[in-house]
């Protein structure tokens, strides 16, 4: 999260992997971090997560990132 918010793009492969984790908190954090990096297309993939809490967290992060543009 912190590195993504700082714009450190080298964490992107780790976030992509974590976006597919079994743990819902890990998926939500990865999707949120992808949005913070500005990688909205990859974050949008996490928005279709089966868990509502993950979808909500990532959708809100995408909206914040979009608004900050």
PDB file of C-alpha atoms in Angstrom:
ATOM      1  CA  UNK A   1       0.000   0.000   0.000  1.00  0.00           C
ATOM      2  CA  UNK A   2       2.579   2.578   1.073  1.00  0.00           C
ATOM      3  CA  UNK A   3       4.926   1.845  -1.828  1.00  0.00           C
ATOM      4  CA  UNK A   4       2.025   1.953  -4.281  1.00  0.00           C
ATOM      5  CA  UNK A   5       0.870   5.317  -2.925  1.00  0.00           C
ATOM      6  CA  UNK A   6       4.447   6.548  -3.353  1.00  0.00           C
ATOM      7  CA  UNK A   7       4.277   5.526  -7.017  1.00  0.00           C
ATOM      8  CA  UNK A   8       6.777   2.663  -6.767  1.00  0.00           C
ATOM      9  CA  UNK A   9       5.728   0.705  -9.844  1.00  0.00           C
ATOM     10  CA  UNK A  10       8.093  -2.195  -9.146  1.00  0.00           C
ATOM     11  CA  UNK A  11       5.533  -3.543  -6.641  1.00  0.00           C
ATOM     12  CA  UNK A  12       2.969  -3.970  -9.410  1.00  0.00           C
ATOM     13  CA  UNK A  13       3.745  -7.672 -10.138  1.00  0.00           C
ATOM     14  CA  UNK A  14       3.341  -8.474  -6.439  1.00  0.00           C
ATOM     15  CA  UNK A  15       0.029  -6.633  -6.325  1.00  0.00           C
ATOM     16  CA  UNK A  16      -1.226  -8.498  -9.390  1.00  0.00           C
ATOM     17  CA  UNK A  17      -0.378 -11.786  -7.687  1.00  0.00           C
ATOM     18  CA  UNK A  18      -2.017 -10.687  -4.430  1.00  0.00           C
ATOM     19  CA  UNK A  19      -5.159  -9.642  -6.309  1.00  0.00           C
ATOM     20  CA  UNK A  20      -5.765 -13.371  -6.865  1.00  0.00           C
ATOM     21  CA  UNK A  21      -4.995 -14.490  -3.287  1.00  0.00           C
ATOM     22  CA  UNK A  22      -7.369 -16.703  -1.331  1.00  0.00           C
ATOM     23  CA  UNK A  23      -7.519 -14.185   1.524  1.00  0.00           C
ATOM     24  CA  UNK A  24     -10.110 -11.481   0.896  1.00  0.00           C
ATOM     25  CA  UNK A  25      -8.176  -8.837   2.858  1.00  0.00           C
ATOM     26  CA  UNK A  26      -5.104  -9.451   0.683  1.00  0.00           C
ATOM     27  CA  UNK A  27      -7.202  -9.107  -2.496  1.00  0.00           C
ATOM     28  CA  UNK A  28      -8.793  -5.887  -1.237  1.00  0.00           C
ATOM     29  CA  UNK A  29      -5.430  -4.381  -0.296  1.00  0.00           C
ATOM     30  CA  UNK A  30      -3.932  -5.356  -3.649  1.00  0.00           C
ATOM     31  CA  UNK A  31      -6.824  -3.847  -5.607  1.00  0.00           C
ATOM     32  CA  UNK A  32      -6.702  -0.681  -3.532  1.00  0.00           C
ATOM     33  CA  UNK A  33      -2.946  -0.392  -4.054  1.00  0.00           C
ATOM     34  CA  UNK A  34      -3.296  -0.943  -7.805  1.00  0.00           C
ATOM     35  CA  UNK A  35      -5.777   1.926  -7.890  1.00  0.00           C
ATOM     36  CA  UNK A  36      -3.387   4.097  -5.862  1.00  0.00           C
ATOM     37  CA  UNK A  37      -0.681   3.338  -8.438  1.00  0.00           C
ATOM     38  CA  UNK A  38      -3.040   4.579 -11.117  1.00  0.00           C
ATOM     39  CA  UNK A  39      -3.417   1.129 -12.675  1.00  0.00           C
ATOM     40  CA  UNK A  40      -7.193   1.429 -12.837  1.00  0.00           C
ATOM     41  CA  UNK A  41      -7.708  -1.310 -15.462  1.00  0.00           C
ATOM     42  CA  UNK A  42      -6.022  -3.909 -13.247  1.00  0.00           C
ATOM     43  CA  UNK A  43      -7.804  -2.608 -10.164  1.00  0.00           C
ATOM     44  CA  UNK A  44     -11.090  -2.900 -12.053  1.00  0.00           C
ATOM     45  CA  UNK A  45     -10.487  -6.634 -12.431  1.00  0.00           C
ATOM     46  CA  UNK A  46     -10.610  -6.935  -8.634  1.00  0.00           C
ATOM     47  CA  UNK A  47     -13.935  -5.068  -8.510  1.00  0.00           C
ATOM     48  CA  UNK A  48     -15.680  -8.203  -9.786  1.00  0.00           C
ATOM     49  CA  UNK A  49     -14.491 -10.163  -6.741  1.00  0.00           C
ATOM     50  CA  UNK A  50     -17.120 -12.501  -5.287  1.00  0.00           C
ATOM     51  CA  UNK A  51     -16.717 -10.901  -1.839  1.00  0.00           C
ATOM     52  CA  UNK A  52     -18.760  -7.674  -1.429  1.00  0.00           C
ATOM     53  CA  UNK A  53     -16.248  -6.119   1.002  1.00  0.00           C
ATOM     54  CA  UNK A  54     -13.462  -6.523  -1.548  1.00  0.00           C
ATOM     55  CA  UNK A  55     -15.598  -5.046  -4.331  1.00  0.00           C
ATOM     56  CA  UNK A  56     -16.583  -2.071  -2.199  1.00  0.00           C
ATOM     57  CA  UNK A  57     -13.055  -1.297  -1.007  1.00  0.00           C
ATOM     58  CA  UNK A  58     -11.565  -1.463  -4.480  1.00  0.00           C
ATOM     59  CA  UNK A  59     -14.416   0.445  -6.134  1.00  0.00           C
ATOM     60  CA  UNK A  60     -13.979   3.270  -3.617  1.00  0.00           C
ATOM     61  CA  UNK A  61     -10.209   3.286  -4.229  1.00  0.00           C
ATOM     62  CA  UNK A  62     -10.788   3.523  -7.974  1.00  0.00           C
ATOM     63  CA  UNK A  63     -13.141   6.471  -7.484  1.00  0.00           C
ATOM     64  CA  UNK A  64     -10.596   8.229  -5.247  1.00  0.00           C
ATOM     65  CA  UNK A  65      -7.838   7.644  -7.806  1.00  0.00           C
ATOM     66  CA  UNK A  66     -10.044   8.843 -10.634  1.00  0.00           C
ATOM     67  CA  UNK A  67     -11.020  11.950  -8.696  1.00  0.00           C
ATOM     68  CA  UNK A  68      -7.347  12.730  -7.941  1.00  0.00           C
ATOM     69  CA  UNK A  69      -6.457  12.850 -11.648  1.00  0.00           C
TER      70      UNK A  69
END
